[in-house]
């Protein structure tokens, strides 16, 4: 190697002296060559792989013994977050669940590095939250931890959302309802939180035919000015809850509510196809519950193109759920052949945890019905 790097450059590289200017790529390449790599990019690749290998070693160590949570946090903070890191963290979670490591789960969101860049890691974060929810469902000791530690995350940490409560919406489980109540007590002055809380619980109580509890939440929903809330998904839920109320108490209002839903320009309101399918899925879950099958087929035909369906991974899952509702609606409106064709395109593995409890049952019934015909 014939290139030389000045002592001043090395001081700046190791932050011995402060300097506002960044090192040139040539200087960085020279340093990388000195360490045996062809350029700076290759050196960074090597460094990241070494860090990943060390993390894999921690995974093995955690199998041997109860590895301290603080050590795992420190190691993850030193890594460049990517899919491999998330996959390794998932394995750590499963090991810690088997070991019943309460400290690990109490400090779960101390792994801040994994949760701050939602824009680029949304699906990986969501999968971890789904896994954590599943572990809560199966383990009472994790449920207790969740109810104490897994809300107010956007205030406790530098997170964009209070996403454990807001993303994995599972009110059919008692621990989630407890968690939701804790979340609401702290944030009820926030209009979106206020709406979210009452909409989720009103929907849940309607599902289990507890109309007294439904009425209590519905009264609060009626007091909310939704024009002040910048959240279209909440608006879809509001329209859905209004449908449930009308079906139970004032059937004469259903036609007006249906016309209101049909007047929504989903293609203009949601230019992103993944956002559009999620909004359609939300409202169609309520329409299906009210047995408004023709409206579901109408919305699908009007707003879901039959070509160029390019979804995010999240959108792909919701599209899969939507197809279950659409297939069932086609069957219920005597469109058997169309139902059969659409059913063939449904994946029985690509599901969103939020909607599975509802669509799983519909899917199983469809399987029986379509296999008969």
Coordinates of C-alpha atoms in Angstrom, one line a residue:
X1 CA 0.0 0.0 0.0
X2 CA 1.5 3.3 -1.2
X3 CA -1.1 5.7 0.0
X4 CA -0.5 7.6 3.2
X5 CA -3.0 8.8 5.8
X6 CA -2.0 11.8 8.0
X7 CA -2.0 11.6 11.8
X8 CA -4.5 14.4 11.8
X9 CA -6.9 12.3 9.6
X10 CA -6.6 9.4 12.1
X11 CA -7.3 11.7 15.0
X12 CA -10.5 12.9 13.3
X13 CA -11.4 9.3 12.4
X14 CA -11.3 8.2 16.0
X15 CA -12.8 11.4 17.3
X16 CA -9.7 12.4 19.2
X17 CA -10.0 15.9 17.8
X18 CA -13.3 17.5 17.0
X19 CA -13.9 18.7 13.4
X20 CA -17.0 19.9 11.6
X21 CA -15.8 18.5 8.2
X22 CA -16.3 14.8 7.3
X23 CA -13.5 12.6 6.1
X24 CA -13.2 12.2 2.4
X25 CA -14.1 8.9 0.8
X26 CA -10.5 8.6 -0.4
X27 CA -9.2 8.9 3.2
X28 CA -11.7 6.3 4.4
X29 CA -10.7 4.0 1.6
X30 CA -7.0 4.3 2.5
X31 CA -7.9 3.4 6.1
X32 CA -9.9 0.4 4.9
X33 CA -7.0 -0.8 2.7
X34 CA -4.6 -0.6 5.6
X35 CA -7.0 -3.0 7.5
X36 CA -6.9 -5.4 4.6
X37 CA -10.1 -4.4 2.7
X38 CA -10.5 -3.2 -0.8
X39 CA -12.5 -0.1 0.1
X40 CA -14.5 1.5 3.0
X41 CA -17.8 -0.1 1.9
X42 CA -16.2 -3.6 2.1
X43 CA -14.8 -2.7 5.6
X44 CA -18.2 -1.7 6.8
X45 CA -19.8 -4.9 5.5
X46 CA -17.1 -6.9 7.3
X47 CA -17.6 -4.9 10.6
X48 CA -21.4 -5.4 10.5
X49 CA -21.0 -9.1 9.9
X50 CA -18.6 -9.4 12.8
X51 CA -21.2 -7.7 15.0
X52 CA -23.9 -10.1 13.8
X53 CA -21.7 -13.1 14.5
X54 CA -21.1 -11.8 18.1
X55 CA -24.9 -11.5 18.5
X56 CA -25.3 -15.1 17.3
X57 CA -22.8 -16.1 20.0
X58 CA -25.0 -14.2 22.5
X59 CA -28.0 -16.3 21.3
X60 CA -26.1 -19.5 22.1
X61 CA -25.0 -18.1 25.5
X62 CA -28.6 -17.3 26.3
X63 CA -29.5 -20.9 25.7
X64 CA -26.8 -22.0 28.1
X65 CA -27.8 -19.7 30.9
X66 CA -29.9 -16.7 31.9
X67 CA -28.0 -14.0 29.9
X68 CA -28.5 -10.5 31.4
X69 CA -30.9 -8.3 29.6
X70 CA -28.6 -5.3 29.9
X71 CA -25.9 -7.1 28.0
X72 CA -28.3 -8.0 25.1
X73 CA -29.5 -4.4 24.9
X74 CA -25.9 -3.1 24.8
X75 CA -25.1 -5.5 21.9
X76 CA -28.2 -4.6 19.9
X77 CA -27.4 -0.9 20.3
X78 CA -24.1 -1.5 18.6
X79 CA -25.6 -3.2 15.5
X80 CA -26.9 -1.8 12.3
X81 CA -30.6 -2.9 12.4
X82 CA -31.6 -5.1 9.5
X83 CA -33.8 -8.2 9.0
X84 CA -31.1 -10.6 10.3
X85 CA -31.0 -8.6 13.6
X86 CA -34.8 -8.8 13.9
X87 CA -34.7 -12.5 13.2
X88 CA -32.1 -13.1 15.9
X89 CA -34.1 -10.9 18.4
X90 CA -37.1 -13.1 17.7
X91 CA -35.1 -16.2 18.7
X92 CA -33.9 -14.4 21.9
X93 CA -37.6 -13.6 22.7
X94 CA -38.6 -17.2 22.4
X95 CA -35.7 -18.4 24.6
X96 CA -36.5 -15.8 27.2
X97 CA -40.1 -16.9 27.2
X98 CA -39.1 -20.5 27.8
X99 CA -36.8 -19.3 30.6
X100 CA -39.6 -17.2 32.1
X101 CA -37.2 -14.3 32.3
X102 CA -39.4 -11.6 33.8
X103 CA -36.7 -8.9 33.7
X104 CA -36.3 -9.3 30.0
X105 CA -40.0 -8.8 29.3
X106 CA -40.3 -6.0 31.8
X107 CA -37.6 -4.2 29.9
X108 CA -38.7 -5.3 26.4
X109 CA -39.0 -1.8 24.9
X110 CA -35.6 -0.8 26.3
X111 CA -34.4 -2.3 23.0
X112 CA -35.2 1.1 21.5
X113 CA -33.0 0.7 18.5
X114 CA -35.4 -1.9 17.1
X115 CA -38.5 0.3 17.5
X116 CA -37.5 3.8 16.5
X117 CA -37.3 3.6 12.7
X118 CA -40.9 2.5 12.0
X119 CA -40.8 3.9 8.5
X120 CA -38.2 1.3 7.3
X121 CA -39.0 -1.5 9.7
X122 CA -42.7 -1.4 10.1
X123 CA -43.4 -5.1 9.2
X124 CA -40.6 -6.4 11.4
X125 CA -41.8 -4.4 14.3
X126 CA -45.3 -5.5 13.7
X127 CA -44.4 -9.1 13.6
X128 CA -42.5 -8.8 16.9
X129 CA -45.6 -7.2 18.5
X130 CA -47.8 -10.0 17.2
X131 CA -45.3 -12.5 18.7
X132 CA -45.4 -10.7 22.0
X133 CA -49.2 -10.7 22.0
X134 CA -49.2 -14.4 21.3
X135 CA -46.9 -15.0 24.2
X136 CA -49.2 -12.8 26.4
X137 CA -52.2 -14.9 25.4
X138 CA -50.4 -18.2 26.3
X139 CA -48.6 -17.0 29.5
X140 CA -50.4 -15.3 32.4
X141 CA -47.1 -14.0 33.8
X142 CA -46.3 -12.1 30.6
X143 CA -49.9 -10.7 30.6
X144 CA -49.3 -9.2 34.0
X145 CA -46.1 -7.6 32.8
X146 CA -47.9 -6.2 29.7
X147 CA -50.6 -4.6 31.8
X148 CA -48.0 -2.8 33.8
X149 CA -45.3 -1.9 31.2
X150 CA -46.6 -2.0 27.6
X151 CA -48.5 1.2 27.3
X152 CA -47.6 4.9 27.2
X153 CA -44.6 3.8 25.1
X154 CA -44.5 7.0 23.0
X155 CA -44.0 9.0 26.2
X156 CA -41.6 6.6 28.0
X157 CA -39.4 6.2 24.9
X158 CA -38.8 8.1 21.8
X159 CA -41.3 6.1 19.8
X160 CA -43.7 7.4 17.1
X161 CA -46.7 5.5 18.5
X162 CA -48.0 3.7 21.5
X163 CA -48.0 0.8 19.2
X164 CA -48.5 -2.2 21.4
X165 CA -52.0 -1.0 22.3
X166 CA -52.8 0.7 19.0
X167 CA -51.4 -1.9 16.5
X168 CA -52.3 -5.3 17.8
X169 CA -56.0 -4.7 18.6
X170 CA -57.3 -7.8 20.4
X171 CA -60.1 -6.8 22.8
X172 CA -61.3 -10.4 22.9
X173 CA -58.6 -11.1 25.4
X174 CA -59.0 -9.8 29.0
X175 CA -55.4 -8.7 29.4
X176 CA -55.7 -6.4 26.3
X177 CA -58.9 -4.8 27.7
X178 CA -57.0 -4.2 31.0
X179 CA -54.1 -2.7 29.0
X180 CA -56.5 -0.6 27.0
X181 CA -58.1 0.8 30.1
X182 CA -54.7 1.8 31.5
X183 CA -53.8 3.4 28.2
X184 CA -57.1 5.4 28.2
X185 CA -56.7 6.6 31.8
X186 CA -53.4 8.3 30.9
X187 CA -54.4 9.6 27.5
X188 CA -58.2 10.2 27.5
X189 CA -57.7 14.0 26.9
X190 CA -56.3 13.1 23.5
X191 CA -59.2 13.1 21.1
X192 CA -57.8 10.3 18.9
X193 CA -57.2 8.1 22.0
X194 CA -60.6 8.9 23.3
X195 CA -62.2 7.8 20.0
X196 CA -60.0 4.7 19.6
X197 CA -60.9 3.5 23.1
X198 CA -64.6 3.8 22.8
X199 CA -64.8 2.5 19.2
X200 CA -62.8 -0.6 20.0
X201 CA -64.8 -1.5 23.0
X202 CA -68.2 -0.7 21.4
X203 CA -67.2 -3.1 18.6
X204 CA -66.2 -5.8 21.0
X205 CA -69.3 -5.6 23.1
X206 CA -71.5 -5.7 20.0
X207 CA -69.7 -8.9 18.9
X208 CA -70.5 -10.6 22.2
X209 CA -74.1 -9.1 22.3
X210 CA -73.4 -7.2 25.5
X211 CA -75.6 -4.3 24.4
X212 CA -75.7 -2.5 27.7
X213 CA -71.9 -2.1 27.6
X214 CA -72.1 -1.2 23.9
X215 CA -74.6 1.6 24.7
X216 CA -72.3 3.1 27.3
X217 CA -69.5 3.5 24.8
X218 CA -71.8 4.5 22.0
X219 CA -73.0 7.5 24.0
X220 CA -69.4 8.7 24.3
X221 CA -68.7 8.1 20.6
X222 CA -71.7 10.3 19.8
X223 CA -70.1 13.2 21.6
X224 CA -66.9 13.1 19.6
X225 CA -66.3 15.5 16.7
X226 CA -64.6 13.2 14.2
X227 CA -63.9 16.1 11.8
X228 CA -61.2 17.1 14.3
X229 CA -59.5 13.7 14.0
X230 CA -56.9 13.1 11.3
X231 CA -57.3 9.3 11.2
X232 CA -59.3 7.8 8.4
X233 CA -59.2 4.3 10.0
X234 CA -61.0 5.7 13.1
X235 CA -63.6 7.2 10.8
X236 CA -64.2 3.8 9.2
X237 CA -64.7 2.3 12.6
X238 CA -67.1 5.1 13.6
X239 CA -69.2 4.4 10.5
X240 CA -69.1 0.7 11.3
X241 CA -70.2 1.2 14.9
X242 CA -73.1 3.4 13.7
X243 CA -74.2 0.5 11.5
X244 CA -74.2 -1.9 14.4
X245 CA -76.2 0.6 16.4
X246 CA -78.8 1.0 13.6
X247 CA -79.1 -2.7 13.0
X248 CA -79.8 -3.3 16.7
X249 CA -82.0 -0.3 17.5
X250 CA -83.0 1.7 14.4
X251 CA -83.0 -0.4 11.2
X252 CA -84.7 2.5 9.3
X253 CA -81.3 4.3 9.4
X254 CA -79.3 1.5 7.7
X255 CA -80.1 2.6 4.1
X256 CA -78.9 6.1 4.9
X257 CA -75.7 4.8 6.5
X258 CA -75.1 2.4 3.5
X259 CA -75.5 5.3 1.1
X260 CA -73.0 7.3 3.1
X261 CA -70.5 4.5 2.9
X262 CA -71.1 4.1 -0.9
X263 CA -70.5 7.8 -1.4
X264 CA -66.9 7.6 0.0
X265 CA -64.4 8.0 -2.8
X266 CA -62.0 5.4 -1.6
X267 CA -59.8 5.7 -4.7
X268 CA -59.3 9.5 -4.0
X269 CA -59.2 9.3 -0.2
X270 CA -56.6 6.5 -0.3
X271 CA -54.4 6.7 -3.4
X272 CA -52.0 4.2 -1.8
X273 CA -53.6 0.8 -2.6
X274 CA -52.4 -0.7 0.7
X275 CA -54.1 2.1 2.7
X276 CA -57.2 1.7 0.6
X277 CA -57.5 -2.0 1.2
X278 CA -57.0 -1.5 4.9
X279 CA -59.8 1.1 5.0
X280 CA -62.1 -1.1 2.9
X281 CA -61.4 -4.1 5.1
X282 CA -62.3 -2.2 8.3
X283 CA -65.6 -1.0 7.0
X284 CA -66.4 -4.4 5.3
X285 CA -65.9 -6.2 8.6
X286 CA -68.8 -4.2 10.0
X287 CA -70.8 -4.6 6.8
X288 CA -70.3 -8.4 6.9
X289 CA -71.4 -8.5 10.6
X290 CA -74.6 -6.6 9.5
X291 CA -75.0 -9.1 6.6
X292 CA -74.7 -6.4 3.9
X293 CA -73.1 -8.7 1.4
X294 CA -74.1 -6.9 -1.7
X295 CA -72.5 -3.7 -0.6
X296 CA -69.2 -5.6 0.0
X297 CA -69.2 -6.9 -3.5
X298 CA -70.1 -3.5 -4.8
X299 CA -67.1 -1.8 -3.0
X300 CA -64.7 -4.5 -4.1
X301 CA -65.8 -4.2 -7.7
X302 CA -65.6 -0.5 -7.7
X303 CA -62.4 0.2 -5.8
X304 CA -60.2 -2.8 -6.1
X305 CA -58.4 -3.0 -9.5
X306 CA -58.0 -6.5 -11.0
X307 CA -54.5 -5.7 -12.1
X308 CA -51.2 -4.2 -10.7
X309 CA -52.0 -4.9 -7.1
X310 CA -48.7 -3.9 -5.5
X311 CA -49.1 -4.0 -1.7
X312 CA -46.8 -3.5 1.2
X313 CA -46.4 -6.7 3.2
X314 CA -49.0 -5.3 5.6
X315 CA -51.4 -4.5 2.8
X316 CA -50.9 -8.0 1.4
X317 CA -52.1 -9.5 4.6
X318 CA -55.2 -7.2 4.7
X319 CA -55.9 -8.0 1.1
X320 CA -56.0 -11.6 2.0
X321 CA -58.5 -11.0 4.8
X322 CA -60.6 -8.8 2.5
X323 CA -60.7 -11.6 -0.1
X324 CA -62.3 -13.9 2.6
X325 CA -65.0 -11.4 3.2
X326 CA -65.5 -10.8 -0.6
X327 CA -65.6 -14.5 -1.3
X328 CA -68.2 -15.1 1.4
X329 CA -70.3 -12.2 0.1
X330 CA -70.1 -13.6 -3.4
X331 CA -71.4 -16.9 -2.1
X332 CA -74.1 -15.3 -0.1
X333 CA -75.3 -13.3 -3.2
X334 CA -75.5 -16.5 -5.3
X335 CA -72.3 -15.9 -7.3
X336 CA -70.8 -19.4 -6.8
X337 CA -68.3 -19.5 -9.6
X338 CA -66.8 -16.1 -8.8
X339 CA -66.6 -17.2 -5.2
X340 CA -64.8 -20.4 -6.1
X341 CA -62.3 -18.5 -8.3
X342 CA -61.5 -15.9 -5.7
X343 CA -61.2 -18.5 -2.9
X344 CA -58.4 -20.2 -4.8
X345 CA -56.3 -17.1 -4.5
X346 CA -56.6 -16.9 -0.7
X347 CA -53.5 -17.8 1.3
X348 CA -54.2 -19.8 4.5
X349 CA -51.0 -18.5 6.1
X350 CA -50.8 -14.8 5.2
X351 CA -52.9 -13.2 8.0
X352 CA -52.9 -10.2 10.2
X353 CA -53.3 -11.1 13.9
X354 CA -55.9 -8.3 14.4
X355 CA -58.5 -9.8 12.0
X356 CA -57.8 -13.5 12.2
X357 CA -60.3 -14.3 15.0
X358 CA -63.1 -13.1 12.7
X359 CA -61.9 -14.2 9.2
X360 CA -60.6 -17.6 10.4
X361 CA -64.1 -18.8 11.2
X362 CA -65.4 -17.4 7.9
X363 CA -62.6 -19.1 6.0
X364 CA -63.3 -22.5 7.6
X365 CA -67.0 -22.2 6.7
X366 CA -66.1 -21.3 3.1
X367 CA -63.9 -24.3 2.8
X368 CA -66.7 -26.6 3.8
X369 CA -69.3 -24.9 1.6
X370 CA -67.2 -24.6 -1.5
X371 CA -65.9 -28.2 -1.2
X372 CA -69.5 -29.4 -1.2
X373 CA -70.4 -27.6 -4.5

